[in-house]
CSV table of C-alpha atoms in Angstrom, one decimal:
chain,number,residue,atom,x,y,z
A,93,THR,CA,71.1,51.2,-89.0
A,94,MET,CA,69.3,54.5,-89.9
A,95,ILE,CA,66.6,55.0,-92.2
A,96,MET,CA,66.9,58.4,-93.1
A,97,ALA,CA,70.3,60.1,-92.6
A,98,SER,CA,70.2,63.5,-94.3
A,99,PHE,CA,71.5,65.8,-91.6
A,100,GLY,CA,72.1,69.3,-91.6
A,101,ARG,CA,68.9,72.0,-92.0
A,102,VAL,CA,69.5,75.0,-91.0
A,103,TRP,CA,66.3,76.4,-88.9
A,104,ARG,CA,65.1,79.8,-87.7
A,105,ARG,CA,67.1,81.2,-85.1
A,106,SER,CA,65.6,82.4,-81.8
A,107,PRO,CA,67.8,85.7,-80.0
A,108,SER,CA,71.1,85.0,-78.4
A,109,TYR,CA,70.7,85.1,-74.4
A,110,ARG,CA,73.8,85.2,-72.0
A,111,HIS,CA,73.8,82.2,-70.3
A,112,ARG,CA,75.6,80.4,-67.5
A,113,HIS,CA,78.2,76.9,-68.2
A,114,VAL,CA,78.0,73.9,-65.3
A,115,THR,CA,81.0,71.4,-65.2
A,116,THR,CA,80.4,68.6,-67.1
A,117,THR,CA,82.8,65.8,-68.6
A,118,ALA,CA,81.9,66.8,-71.9
A,119,PRO,CA,84.8,67.5,-73.9
A,120,SER,CA,83.3,70.0,-76.5
A,121,SER,CA,81.9,72.7,-74.3
A,122,SER,CA,79.9,73.3,-71.1
A,123,PRO,CA,76.0,72.4,-71.4
A,124,LEU,CA,73.5,75.2,-70.5
A,125,VAL,CA,71.4,74.6,-67.4
A,126,ILE,CA,68.1,76.2,-66.5
A,127,ASP,CA,67.9,74.9,-62.8
A,128,PRO,CA,64.1,75.7,-61.2
A,129,PRO,CA,64.5,75.3,-56.9
A,130,SER,CA,63.0,71.6,-57.2
A,131,HIS,CA,62.4,69.1,-60.0
A,132,HIS,CA,60.9,66.0,-60.5
A,133,SER,CA,62.3,65.4,-64.1
A,134,SER,CA,65.6,66.5,-66.1
A,135,LEU,CA,64.8,67.0,-69.9
A,136,ILE,CA,68.3,66.8,-71.9
A,137,PHE,CA,67.8,69.0,-75.2
A,138,LEU,CA,69.5,68.0,-78.4
A,139,HIS,CA,69.7,71.1,-80.8
A,140,ASP,CA,69.7,70.4,-84.3
A,141,ALA,CA,72.7,70.4,-86.8
A,142,HIS,CA,74.7,74.0,-87.4
A,143,ASP,CA,73.0,75.0,-84.4
A,144,ASP,CA,73.5,75.9,-80.7
A,145,PRO,CA,71.9,75.8,-77.4
A,146,GLU,CA,71.5,79.8,-77.3
A,147,THR,CA,68.4,79.0,-80.2
A,148,TYR,CA,66.0,77.2,-77.5
A,149,ARG,CA,66.8,79.3,-74.2
A,150,SER,CA,64.1,82.3,-74.7
A,151,LEU,CA,61.7,79.4,-74.6
A,152,PHE,CA,62.4,77.4,-71.8
A,153,THR,CA,63.7,80.9,-69.8
A,154,LEU,CA,60.2,82.4,-70.7
A,155,LEU,CA,57.8,79.5,-69.5
A,156,ALA,CA,59.0,79.1,-66.1
A,157,ASP,CA,56.0,78.3,-64.6
A,158,LEU,CA,55.6,75.4,-66.8
A,159,ARG,CA,58.6,73.8,-66.2
A,160,ARG,CA,59.1,75.1,-62.4
A,161,ARG,CA,59.7,71.3,-61.5
A,162,ILE,CA,61.1,70.1,-64.5
A,163,ARG,CA,65.4,70.7,-65.1
A,164,VAL,CA,66.4,71.5,-68.5
A,165,VAL,CA,69.5,70.5,-69.4
A,166,LEU,CA,70.8,71.8,-73.2
A,167,PRO,CA,74.3,70.2,-74.1
A,168,THR,CA,76.4,71.3,-77.3
A,169,ALA,CA,77.4,69.0,-80.3
A,170,PRO,CA,80.7,68.6,-81.5
A,171,ILE,CA,82.3,70.1,-84.5
A,172,ASP,CA,82.2,67.8,-87.3
A,173,ASP,CA,85.3,67.5,-89.3
A,174,HIS,CA,84.0,67.1,-92.7
A,175,SER,CA,81.7,69.9,-92.0
A,176,GLY,CA,83.0,72.5,-90.1
A,177,SER,CA,80.1,72.9,-87.6
A,178,ARG,CA,78.4,71.5,-84.6
A,179,SER,CA,76.5,68.2,-85.2
A,180,TRP,CA,75.8,65.4,-83.4
A,181,SER,CA,76.4,63.0,-86.2
A,182,LYS,CA,79.6,62.4,-88.2
A,183,PHE,CA,79.8,62.2,-91.9
A,184,ASP,CA,81.2,58.6,-93.6
A,185,PRO,CA,82.3,59.6,-96.9
A,186,THR,CA,82.9,56.0,-97.9
A,187,ALA,CA,78.9,55.5,-97.6
A,188,ASN,CA,77.8,59.5,-98.1
A,189,ILE,CA,75.7,59.6,-95.3
A,190,CYS,CA,75.8,60.4,-91.7
A,191,GLN,CA,75.8,58.4,-88.5
A,192,PRO,CA,75.2,58.8,-85.1
A,193,ASP,CA,79.1,60.3,-83.7
A,194,PRO,CA,80.5,57.8,-81.1
A,195,GLU,CA,81.7,60.8,-79.5
A,196,SER,CA,78.2,62.9,-79.1
A,197,ILE,CA,76.9,59.5,-77.7
A,198,SER,CA,79.3,59.5,-75.3
A,199,ILE,CA,78.6,63.1,-74.3
A,200,ILE,CA,75.2,62.1,-73.8
A,201,THR,CA,75.3,58.8,-72.3
A,202,ASP,CA,77.4,60.6,-69.5
A,203,LEU,CA,74.8,63.8,-69.1
A,204,ILE,CA,72.5,60.9,-68.8
A,205,ARG,CA,74.2,58.8,-66.1
A,206,SER,CA,75.1,62.0,-64.1
A,207,GLU,CA,71.5,63.1,-64.2
A,208,SER,CA,70.2,60.2,-63.3
A,209,GLN,CA,72.3,60.7,-59.7
A,210,PHE,CA,70.3,63.1,-58.5
A,211,CYS,CA,66.9,63.1,-60.8
A,212,PRO,CA,64.6,60.0,-60.8
A,213,SER,CA,63.7,60.7,-64.2
A,214,VAL,CA,65.7,61.8,-67.3
A,215,TYR,CA,64.0,62.8,-70.5
A,216,LEU,CA,66.3,63.2,-73.7
A,217,ALA,CA,64.1,65.4,-76.3
A,218,GLY,CA,65.9,66.9,-79.6
A,219,TYR,CA,64.9,68.9,-82.9
A,220,GLY,CA,66.0,68.0,-86.2
A,221,GLU,CA,69.3,66.2,-86.1
A,222,GLY,CA,68.8,66.3,-82.2
A,223,ALA,CA,65.6,64.3,-82.6
A,224,GLY,CA,66.8,61.8,-84.4
A,225,MET,CA,70.2,61.2,-81.9
A,226,ALA,CA,67.3,61.2,-79.4
A,227,LEU,CA,65.7,58.8,-81.1
A,228,HIS,CA,68.9,56.4,-81.9
A,229,MET,CA,69.8,56.8,-78.3
A,230,GLY,CA,66.1,55.7,-76.7
A,231,PHE,CA,65.8,52.9,-79.8
A,232,GLY,CA,68.6,52.4,-81.6
A,233,MET,CA,70.5,51.5,-78.9
A,234,GLU,CA,70.7,50.3,-74.9
A,235,ALA,CA,71.1,53.6,-72.8
A,236,ASP,CA,72.6,53.0,-69.8
A,237,PRO,CA,71.0,54.3,-67.3
A,238,ALA,CA,67.7,54.3,-69.0
A,239,ILE,CA,65.9,56.9,-69.7
A,240,LYS,CA,62.7,57.7,-69.2
A,241,GLY,CA,61.0,58.9,-72.0
A,242,VAL,CA,62.1,60.6,-76.0
A,243,VAL,CA,60.6,64.1,-77.4
A,244,SER,CA,61.1,64.0,-80.5
A,245,LEU,CA,60.8,67.4,-82.9
A,246,CYS,CA,60.5,66.9,-86.7
A,247,THR,CA,63.6,64.5,-86.7
A,248,SER,CA,65.7,63.7,-89.7
A,249,SER,CA,66.3,60.3,-89.2
A,250,LEU,CA,64.5,57.4,-88.0
A,251,PRO,CA,66.4,54.0,-85.9
A,252,ASP,CA,65.9,50.6,-87.2
A,253,SER,CA,62.3,49.5,-86.7
A,254,ARG,CA,63.1,46.3,-85.4
A,255,SER,CA,64.4,48.3,-82.0
A,256,SER,CA,62.0,46.6,-79.4
A,257,SER,CA,62.4,49.2,-76.6
A,258,ASN,CA,59.5,50.4,-74.8
A,259,THR,CA,60.9,53.9,-73.7
A,260,ASP,CA,57.8,56.0,-73.6
A,261,LEU,CA,58.1,58.7,-77.1
A,262,LEU,CA,56.1,61.9,-77.9
A,263,ALA,CA,56.9,62.6,-81.5
A,264,PHE,CA,55.6,66.0,-83.5
A,265,HIS,CA,55.9,65.4,-86.8
A,266,GLY,CA,55.3,67.6,-90.1
A,267,GLY,CA,55.4,70.4,-92.6
A,268,LEU,CA,56.2,70.2,-96.3
A,269,ASP,CA,60.2,70.3,-96.1
A,270,ALA,CA,60.3,67.3,-93.4
A,271,PHE,CA,62.8,65.0,-94.3
A,272,ILE,CA,60.8,62.3,-93.6
A,273,THR,CA,57.0,61.6,-95.1
A,274,GLU,CA,54.3,61.6,-93.3
A,275,ASP,CA,53.3,58.0,-93.9
A,276,VAL,CA,56.7,56.9,-93.3
A,277,ALA,CA,56.8,58.6,-90.2
A,278,ARG,CA,53.0,57.6,-89.2
A,279,LYS,CA,54.3,53.7,-90.2
A,280,TRP,CA,57.5,53.8,-87.7
A,281,TYR,CA,55.7,55.5,-84.9
A,282,SER,CA,52.3,53.5,-84.9
A,283,SER,CA,54.9,50.2,-84.4
A,284,ARG,CA,56.1,51.8,-81.4
A,285,PRO,CA,54.2,51.4,-77.7
A,286,ASN,CA,53.6,54.0,-75.3
A,287,THR,CA,53.8,56.9,-78.6
A,288,SER,CA,51.9,60.1,-79.1
A,289,LEU,CA,52.3,61.1,-82.3
A,290,VAL,CA,51.8,64.9,-83.3
A,291,ILE,CA,51.0,66.1,-86.8
A,292,ASP,CA,51.1,69.7,-87.6
A,293,PRO,CA,52.4,71.3,-90.9
A,294,ALA,CA,54.1,74.2,-89.3
A,295,ILE,CA,56.4,72.2,-86.7
A,296,GLY,CA,58.7,72.1,-89.7
A,297,PHE,CA,59.6,75.4,-89.8
A,298,LYS,CA,60.0,76.3,-85.7
A,299,PHE,CA,60.5,75.2,-82.5
A,300,THR,CA,57.2,77.1,-80.6
A,301,HIS,CA,56.0,77.5,-77.6
A,302,GLU,CA,53.5,75.5,-77.5
A,303,MET,CA,55.3,72.5,-78.6
A,304,PHE,CA,57.1,73.6,-75.1
A,305,ILE,CA,54.0,73.4,-73.5
A,306,HIS,CA,53.2,70.3,-74.9
A,307,ILE,CA,56.2,68.7,-73.8
A,308,CYS,CA,55.9,69.5,-70.6
A,309,ASP,CA,52.3,68.6,-70.0
A,310,TRP,CA,53.2,65.3,-71.2
A,311,ILE,CA,56.5,64.9,-68.5
A,312,ASN,CA,54.6,66.7,-65.9
A,313,ASP,CA,51.7,63.6,-66.5
A,314,ARG,CA,54.3,61.1,-66.2
A,315,SER,CA,55.6,62.4,-63.0
A,316,SER,CA,52.3,63.1,-61.2
A,317,ARG,CA,51.9,59.8,-59.9
A,318,SER,CA,55.2,60.9,-57.7
A,319,ASP,CA,55.8,63.5,-55.1
A,320,THR,CA,59.6,62.8,-55.3
A,321,ALA,CA,61.4,66.1,-56.1
A,322,TYR,CA,65.2,66.7,-55.9
A,323,HIS,CA,66.1,69.9,-54.0
A,324,PRO,CA,69.8,70.8,-54.9
């Protein structure tokens, strides 16, 4: 059950870059992977609706020093039959709302399972609709295997507040055009343990370098107790 399910916002795009693909079981397309020489954590990042991983690639590659021990995986959402664009959700015409797409859930679950085989800590993040799916995977259902933490950037939806998950959560919220009001966001996030909430009016306009710096610091802080690093 989703509190708000109004998806499909088009956000400002960054320049496109060439990228390499890796093998995956996902039927839509292979994810873009930015792989450091060694890493202690994997960050799976879900793009917004009507978007693709190229929008965020420049941020991840330009901040190489900050994510030098964080493997970044950017999957591509399936194409929604109703809208004809890429989306992590599926429109239900009978209820006139969007629900998390079972195909998307399968793709992300397989990716989490694959990353967990080699990395001790897997984090799931997203922007806009991607953030809504990340929250759903982390708090609206039982992820198998479990994820270490969730990062939500200007989500367009919130899972049922009755979820009992104690997964670590970093949330960015704000902006006059946000799908969810600040009051609703504060109430939902305050009900979750282990949550860090950043309220900023600029968040609703674009994903910035500052946000990614904050995400990297948050992940590195949680991984600092362990010296474990995977060397591919």
